[in-house]
Short mmCIF file of N, CA, C and O and ligand atoms in Angstrom, two decimals:
data_model
loop_
_atom_site.label_atom_id
_atom_site.label_comp_id
_atom_site.label_asym_id
_atom_site.label_seq_id
_atom_site.Cartn_x
_atom_site.Cartn_y
_atom_site.Cartn_z
N MET A 14 0.89 -1.05 -0.12
CA MET A 14 0.09 -0.08 0.12
C MET A 14 0.73 1.24 0.07
O MET A 14 1.94 1.47 0.66
N LYS A 15 0.64 2.12 -0.85
CA LYS A 15 1.00 3.20 -0.92
C LYS A 15 0.63 4.23 -0.66
O LYS A 15 -0.66 4.89 -0.65
N LEU A 16 1.06 5.38 0.34
CA LEU A 16 0.36 6.35 1.40
C LEU A 16 1.22 7.69 0.65
O LEU A 16 0.84 8.87 1.75
N ASP A 17 2.05 7.13 -0.14
CA ASP A 17 2.98 8.76 -0.13
C ASP A 17 2.46 10.20 -0.77
O ASP A 17 2.83 10.80 -0.13
N LYS A 18 1.20 10.08 -1.47
CA LYS A 18 0.58 11.12 -1.74
C LYS A 18 -0.01 11.47 -0.57
O LYS A 18 -0.75 12.63 -0.54
N LEU A 19 -0.40 11.12 0.49
CA LEU A 19 -1.09 11.70 1.51
C LEU A 19 -0.22 12.19 2.32
O LEU A 19 -0.66 12.65 3.33
N ASN A 20 1.26 12.49 2.31
CA ASN A 20 2.11 12.82 3.12
C ASN A 20 1.74 14.46 2.48
O ASN A 20 3.02 15.22 2.45
N LYS A 21 0.80 15.05 2.56
CA LYS A 21 0.62 16.59 2.22
C LYS A 21 0.83 17.52 3.37
O LYS A 21 0.24 16.80 4.67
N GLU A 22 1.10 18.40 3.34
CA GLU A 22 1.53 19.36 3.77
C GLU A 22 0.43 20.15 4.49
O GLU A 22 -0.60 20.22 3.75
N ILE A 23 0.06 20.25 5.80
CA ILE A 23 -1.11 20.83 6.36
C ILE A 23 -0.86 22.11 6.40
O ILE A 23 -0.05 22.64 7.38
N ARG A 24 -1.55 22.86 5.73
CA ARG A 24 -1.31 24.51 5.70
C ARG A 24 -1.90 25.08 6.58
O ARG A 24 -3.29 24.91 6.92
N MET A 25 -1.20 25.84 7.85
CA MET A 25 -1.93 26.70 8.78
C MET A 25 -2.48 27.83 8.40
O MET A 25 -1.62 28.38 7.24
N HIS A 26 -3.57 28.28 8.76
CA HIS A 26 -3.85 29.95 8.07
C HIS A 26 -3.50 30.68 9.43
O HIS A 26 -4.21 30.65 10.80
N CYS A 27 -3.40 31.98 9.56
CA CYS A 27 -3.41 32.84 10.47
C CYS A 27 -4.43 33.21 10.79
O CYS A 27 -5.35 33.15 9.54
N PRO A 28 -5.00 33.18 11.89
CA PRO A 28 -6.44 33.43 12.28
C PRO A 28 -6.63 34.90 11.86
O PRO A 28 -7.80 35.27 11.99
N THR A 29 -5.82 35.52 12.36
CA THR A 29 -6.28 37.37 11.79
C THR A 29 -6.22 37.55 10.58
O THR A 29 -7.59 38.19 10.01
N CYS A 30 -5.25 37.15 9.59
CA CYS A 30 -5.30 37.42 8.05
C CYS A 30 -5.47 36.46 7.38
O CYS A 30 -5.10 36.76 5.81
N GLY A 31 -5.47 35.24 7.44
CA GLY A 31 -5.49 34.07 6.51
C GLY A 31 -4.37 33.79 6.10
O GLY A 31 -4.17 33.04 5.00
N GLY A 32 -3.27 34.73 6.38
CA GLY A 32 -1.91 34.26 5.80
C GLY A 32 -1.32 32.62 6.12
O GLY A 32 -1.46 32.25 6.87
N THR A 33 -0.09 32.28 5.21
CA THR A 33 0.34 30.90 5.54
C THR A 33 1.56 30.91 5.64
O THR A 33 2.17 29.39 5.93
N ASP A 34 2.25 32.12 5.84
CA ASP A 34 3.55 32.16 5.81
C ASP A 34 3.64 32.21 7.35
O ASP A 34 3.75 33.13 8.14
N PHE A 35 4.78 31.40 8.00
CA PHE A 35 4.85 32.04 9.45
C PHE A 35 6.21 31.50 9.69
O PHE A 35 7.40 30.91 9.17
N SER A 36 7.08 32.38 10.86
CA SER A 36 8.36 32.15 11.16
C SER A 36 8.23 31.63 12.53
O SER A 36 7.46 31.99 12.90
N VAL A 37 9.21 30.63 13.03
CA VAL A 37 9.16 30.02 14.20
C VAL A 37 10.38 30.35 14.90
O VAL A 37 11.17 30.31 14.68
N VAL A 38 9.95 30.72 16.36
CA VAL A 38 10.97 31.16 17.17
C VAL A 38 10.88 30.34 18.40
O VAL A 38 9.88 30.10 18.93
N GLU A 39 12.33 29.51 18.74
CA GLU A 39 12.23 28.90 20.05
C GLU A 39 12.06 30.21 21.21
O GLU A 39 12.60 30.92 21.52
N HIS A 40 10.99 29.50 22.28
CA HIS A 40 10.98 30.17 23.05
C HIS A 40 11.32 29.44 24.47
O HIS A 40 11.27 28.00 24.34
N GLU A 41 11.11 29.61 25.43
CA GLU A 41 11.83 28.82 26.55
C GLU A 41 10.65 27.67 26.79
O GLU A 41 11.10 26.43 27.09
N GLU A 42 9.61 27.66 26.82
CA GLU A 42 8.66 26.61 26.84
C GLU A 42 7.98 26.09 25.71
O GLU A 42 8.04 24.74 25.40
N GLU A 43 7.54 27.09 25.04
CA GLU A 43 6.72 26.69 23.44
C GLU A 43 7.33 27.39 22.37
O GLU A 43 7.70 28.59 22.85
N LYS A 44 7.41 26.70 21.23
CA LYS A 44 7.83 27.60 20.07
C LYS A 44 6.46 28.52 20.16
O LYS A 44 5.61 28.51 19.95
N LEU A 45 7.38 29.78 19.57
CA LEU A 45 6.42 31.03 19.10
C LEU A 45 6.52 30.83 17.67
O LEU A 45 7.34 30.85 16.83
N VAL A 46 5.34 31.25 16.82
CA VAL A 46 5.30 31.42 15.47
C VAL A 46 4.68 32.86 15.26
O VAL A 46 4.25 33.11 15.88
N THR A 47 5.29 33.45 14.28
CA THR A 47 5.16 34.93 13.59
C THR A 47 4.56 34.85 12.58
O THR A 47 5.28 34.17 11.54
N CYS A 48 3.50 35.17 11.94
CA CYS A 48 2.97 35.31 10.78
C CYS A 48 3.53 36.58 10.03
O CYS A 48 3.88 37.50 10.71
N SER A 49 4.05 36.30 9.14
CA SER A 49 4.72 36.88 8.28
C SER A 49 3.86 38.14 7.81
O SER A 49 4.79 39.11 7.01
N GLN A 50 2.65 37.95 7.57
CA GLN A 50 2.15 38.65 7.02
C GLN A 50 1.80 39.81 7.76
O GLN A 50 1.53 41.17 7.55
N CYS A 51 0.95 39.41 9.32
CA CYS A 51 0.48 40.67 9.68
C CYS A 51 1.18 40.95 11.00
O CYS A 51 0.75 41.71 12.10
N GLU A 52 2.09 39.75 11.44
CA GLU A 52 3.18 39.74 12.43
C GLU A 52 2.35 39.38 13.63
O GLU A 52 2.89 40.06 14.70
N ARG A 53 1.54 39.19 13.71
CA ARG A 53 0.89 38.34 14.65
C ARG A 53 1.75 37.64 15.79
O ARG A 53 2.09 36.35 14.72
N GLN A 54 1.84 37.17 16.84
CA GLN A 54 2.61 36.26 17.58
C GLN A 54 1.69 35.58 18.36
O GLN A 54 0.76 35.97 18.99
N MET A 55 1.98 34.33 18.09
CA MET A 55 1.25 33.47 19.05
C MET A 55 1.83 32.18 19.01
O MET A 55 2.93 31.44 18.56
N THR A 56 1.17 31.08 20.37
CA THR A 56 2.31 29.95 20.80
C THR A 56 1.63 29.07 19.64
O THR A 56 1.00 29.13 18.82
N ARG A 57 2.57 27.63 19.27
CA ARG A 57 1.97 26.73 18.22
C ARG A 57 0.82 26.19 18.47
O ARG A 57 0.25 26.06 17.75
N SER A 58 0.68 25.73 20.04
CA SER A 58 -0.62 25.21 19.87
C SER A 58 -1.84 26.23 19.88
O SER A 58 -2.95 25.36 19.44
N GLU A 59 -1.84 27.61 19.88
CA GLU A 59 -2.64 28.09 19.86
C GLU A 59 -2.94 28.29 17.79
O GLU A 59 -4.36 28.22 17.83
N LEU A 60 -1.96 28.34 17.49
CA LEU A 60 -2.12 28.22 16.07
C LEU A 60 -3.20 26.66 15.46
O LEU A 60 -4.10 26.49 15.08
N TYR A 61 -2.37 25.74 16.34
CA TYR A 61 -3.45 24.56 16.29
C TYR A 61 -4.77 24.58 16.64
O TYR A 61 -5.58 23.97 15.75
N GLU A 62 -4.65 25.51 17.49
CA GLU A 62 -6.40 25.31 17.99
C GLU A 62 -7.28 25.97 17.10
O GLU A 62 -7.95 25.61 16.60
N GLU A 63 -6.48 27.12 16.46
CA GLU A 63 -7.19 28.04 15.66
C GLU A 63 -7.40 27.46 14.30
O GLU A 63 -8.21 27.37 13.58
N ASN A 64 -6.95 26.16 14.10
CA ASN A 64 -6.86 25.58 12.57
C ASN A 64 -7.35 23.90 13.04
O ASN A 64 -7.30 23.26 11.98
N SER A 65 -8.19 23.72 13.94
CA SER A 65 -8.27 22.80 14.50
C SER A 65 -9.43 22.17 13.73
O SER A 65 -9.23 20.81 13.24
N GLU A 66 -10.26 22.93 12.70
CA GLU A 66 -11.24 22.03 12.46
C GLU A 66 -10.21 22.12 10.88
O GLU A 66 -10.89 20.89 10.37
N LEU A 67 -9.63 22.72 10.33
CA LEU A 67 -9.35 22.38 8.90
C LEU A 67 -7.99 21.00 9.24
O LEU A 67 -8.19 19.96 8.66
N LEU A 68 -7.73 20.89 10.41
CA LEU A 68 -6.74 19.31 10.93
C LEU A 68 -7.58 18.16 10.47
O LEU A 68 -7.43 17.27 10.40
N THR A 69 -8.94 18.51 11.35
CA THR A 69 -9.90 17.51 11.60
C THR A 69 -10.55 17.06 9.90
O THR A 69 -10.03 15.70 9.56
N GLU A 70 -10.15 18.22 9.39
CA GLU A 70 -10.68 17.92 8.00
C GLU A 70 -9.54 17.02 6.84
O GLU A 70 -10.07 16.24 6.41
N THR A 71 -8.47 17.55 7.23
CA THR A 71 -7.09 16.76 6.61
C THR A 71 -7.32 15.56 7.13
O THR A 71 -6.91 14.60 6.29
N GLN A 72 -7.42 15.04 8.42
CA GLN A 72 -7.54 13.88 9.26
C GLN A 72 -8.36 12.72 8.56
O GLN A 72 -8.12 11.83 7.96
N ASN A 73 -9.10 13.60 8.24
CA ASN A 73 -10.40 12.61 7.31
C ASN A 73 -10.35 12.41 6.19
O ASN A 73 -10.61 11.10 5.71
N GLU A 74 -9.70 13.10 5.54
CA GLU A 74 -9.14 12.94 4.06
C GLU A 74 -8.57 12.12 3.90
O GLU A 74 -8.80 10.97 3.42
N ILE A 75 -7.23 11.93 5.10
CA ILE A 75 -6.55 10.94 4.88
C ILE A 75 -6.85 9.28 4.88
O ILE A 75 -6.83 8.41 4.70
N ALA A 76 -7.90 9.42 5.82
CA ALA A 76 -8.65 8.10 6.42
C ALA A 76 -9.39 7.81 5.33
O ALA A 76 -9.36 6.63 5.20
N LYS A 77 -10.00 8.67 4.62
CA LYS A 77 -10.76 8.50 3.28
C LYS A 77 -9.96 7.83 2.37
O LYS A 77 -9.78 6.47 1.52
N GLU A 78 -8.85 8.57 2.06
CA GLU A 78 -7.96 7.72 0.80
C GLU A 78 -7.53 6.49 1.14
O GLU A 78 -7.48 5.84 0.42
N ALA A 79 -7.00 6.19 2.28
CA ALA A 79 -6.61 5.17 2.85
C ALA A 79 -7.39 4.34 2.33
O ALA A 79 -6.70 2.83 2.31
N GLN A 80 -8.61 3.99 3.15
CA GLN A 80 -9.63 3.12 2.99
C GLN A 80 -9.89 2.80 1.41
O GLN A 80 -9.79 1.86 1.14
N LYS A 81 -9.83 3.88 0.53
CA LYS A 81 -9.80 3.39 -1.16
C LYS A 81 -8.81 2.62 -1.64
O LYS A 81 -8.88 1.84 -2.28
N GLN A 82 -7.62 3.05 -1.08
CA GLN A 82 -6.27 2.18 -1.48
C GLN A 82 -6.70 1.03 -0.83
O GLN A 82 -6.26 -0.05 -1.81
N LEU A 83 -6.83 0.72 0.46
CA LEU A 83 -7.09 -0.49 0.88
C LEU A 83 -8.00 -1.51 0.16
O LEU A 83 -7.79 -2.51 -0.05
N GLU A 84 -9.12 -0.94 -0.29
CA GLU A 84 -10.24 -1.76 -0.96
C GLU A 84 -9.67 -1.91 -2.50
O GLU A 84 -10.10 -3.45 -2.38
N ALA A 85 -8.66 -1.44 -2.97
CA ALA A 85 -8.61 -1.27 -4.29
C ALA A 85 -7.35 -2.66 -4.29
O ALA A 85 -7.64 -3.45 -4.97
N GLU A 86 -6.75 -2.46 -3.27
CA GLU A 86 -5.47 -3.25 -2.96
C GLU A 86 -6.18 -4.85 -2.71
O GLU A 86 -5.68 -5.98 -2.91
N LEU A 87 -7.22 -4.87 -1.86
CA LEU A 87 -8.09 -5.82 -1.26
C LEU A 87 -8.50 -6.49 -2.84
O LEU A 87 -8.76 -8.04 -3.00
N LYS A 88 -8.98 -5.67 -3.85
CA LYS A 88 -9.93 -6.19 -4.51
C LYS A 88 -8.61 -6.97 -6.14
O LYS A 88 -8.76 -8.01 -6.43
N LYS A 89 -7.75 -6.45 -6.01
CA LYS A 89 -6.38 -6.64 -6.64
C LYS A 89 -5.69 -8.34 -5.81
O LYS A 89 -5.76 -9.36 -6.89
N MET A 90 -5.94 -8.35 -4.64
CA MET A 90 -5.37 -9.58 -4.28
C MET A 90 -6.37 -10.80 -4.30
O MET A 90 -6.13 -11.81 -4.82
N LEU A 91 -8.02 -10.56 -4.41
CA LEU A 91 -8.99 -11.50 -4.65
C LEU A 91 -8.75 -11.78 -6.06
O LEU A 91 -8.78 -13.00 -6.24
N ARG A 92 -8.67 -10.81 -6.93
CA ARG A 92 -8.41 -11.03 -8.48
C ARG A 92 -7.46 -11.99 -9.04
O ARG A 92 -7.63 -13.14 -9.72
N ASN A 93 -6.19 -11.74 -8.12
CA ASN A 93 -5.01 -12.94 -8.21
C ASN A 93 -5.08 -14.04 -8.02
O ASN A 93 -4.96 -15.10 -8.02
N ALA A 94 -5.76 -14.14 -6.75
CA ALA A 94 -6.14 -15.46 -5.81
C ALA A 94 -7.06 -16.15 -7.05
O ALA A 94 -6.92 -17.90 -6.70
N PHE A 95 -8.25 -15.73 -7.50
CA PHE A 95 -8.68 -16.38 -8.57
C PHE A 95 -8.18 -16.62 -9.82
O PHE A 95 -8.91 -16.97 -10.57
N LYS A 96 -7.26 -15.98 -10.33
CA LYS A 96 -6.56 -16.15 -11.29
C LYS A 96 -6.61 -17.51 -12.25
O LYS A 96 -6.22 -18.58 -11.29
N GLY A 97 -6.89 -17.48 -13.37
CA GLY A 97 -6.87 -18.93 -13.72
C GLY A 97 -7.94 -20.08 -13.55
O GLY A 97 -7.67 -20.99 -14.04
N ASN A 98 -9.17 -19.45 -12.55
CA ASN A 98 -10.29 -19.79 -12.20
C ASN A 98 -11.20 -19.32 -13.43
O ASN A 98 -11.54 -18.17 -13.33
N LYS A 99 -11.60 -20.22 -14.44
CA LYS A 99 -12.69 -19.71 -15.49
C LYS A 99 -14.03 -19.27 -14.87
O LYS A 99 -14.97 -18.79 -15.71
N ASN A 100 -14.16 -19.85 -13.63
CA ASN A 100 -15.73 -20.01 -13.29
C ASN A 100 -15.70 -18.53 -12.90
O ASN A 100 -17.11 -18.67 -12.61
N ILE A 101 -14.54 -18.01 -12.40
CA ILE A 101 -14.90 -16.83 -11.60
C ILE A 101 -14.62 -15.75 -12.43
O ILE A 101 -13.32 -15.37 -12.61
N LYS A 102 -15.59 -14.93 -12.81
CA LYS A 102 -15.10 -13.57 -13.60
C LYS A 102 -15.07 -12.37 -13.04
O LYS A 102 -16.12 -11.96 -12.06
N PHE A 103 -14.35 -11.77 -13.05
CA PHE A 103 -14.31 -10.47 -11.94
C PHE A 103 -14.17 -9.18 -13.33
O PHE A 103 -13.86 -9.38 -14.37
N LYS A 104 -15.00 -7.97 -12.95
CA LYS A 104 -15.07 -6.94 -14.10
C LYS A 104 -14.15 -6.26 -14.20
O LYS A 104 -13.73 -5.84 -13.14
ZN1 ZN B 223 -1.31 37.16 9.75
#
């Protein structure tokens, strides 16, 4: 099973301006991200929280794609298993 194409980057959006470009600064406890467009500064978890809907959506997408690939793989396995048997035909 190949899931390479599922390795897509999740694009975070700035809650203020919707920008997707951030610079990350090491902080004592948590990494701070700064939007390069409006210069809003927040912690990484804040940014995740603001984008939680987007993250869930992406997760669902990945799960759906994985299932699709699994089904295709299974079909191929079945087809191979019955190869040479003329009584069973697959479309
Ligand atoms: Zn911004």
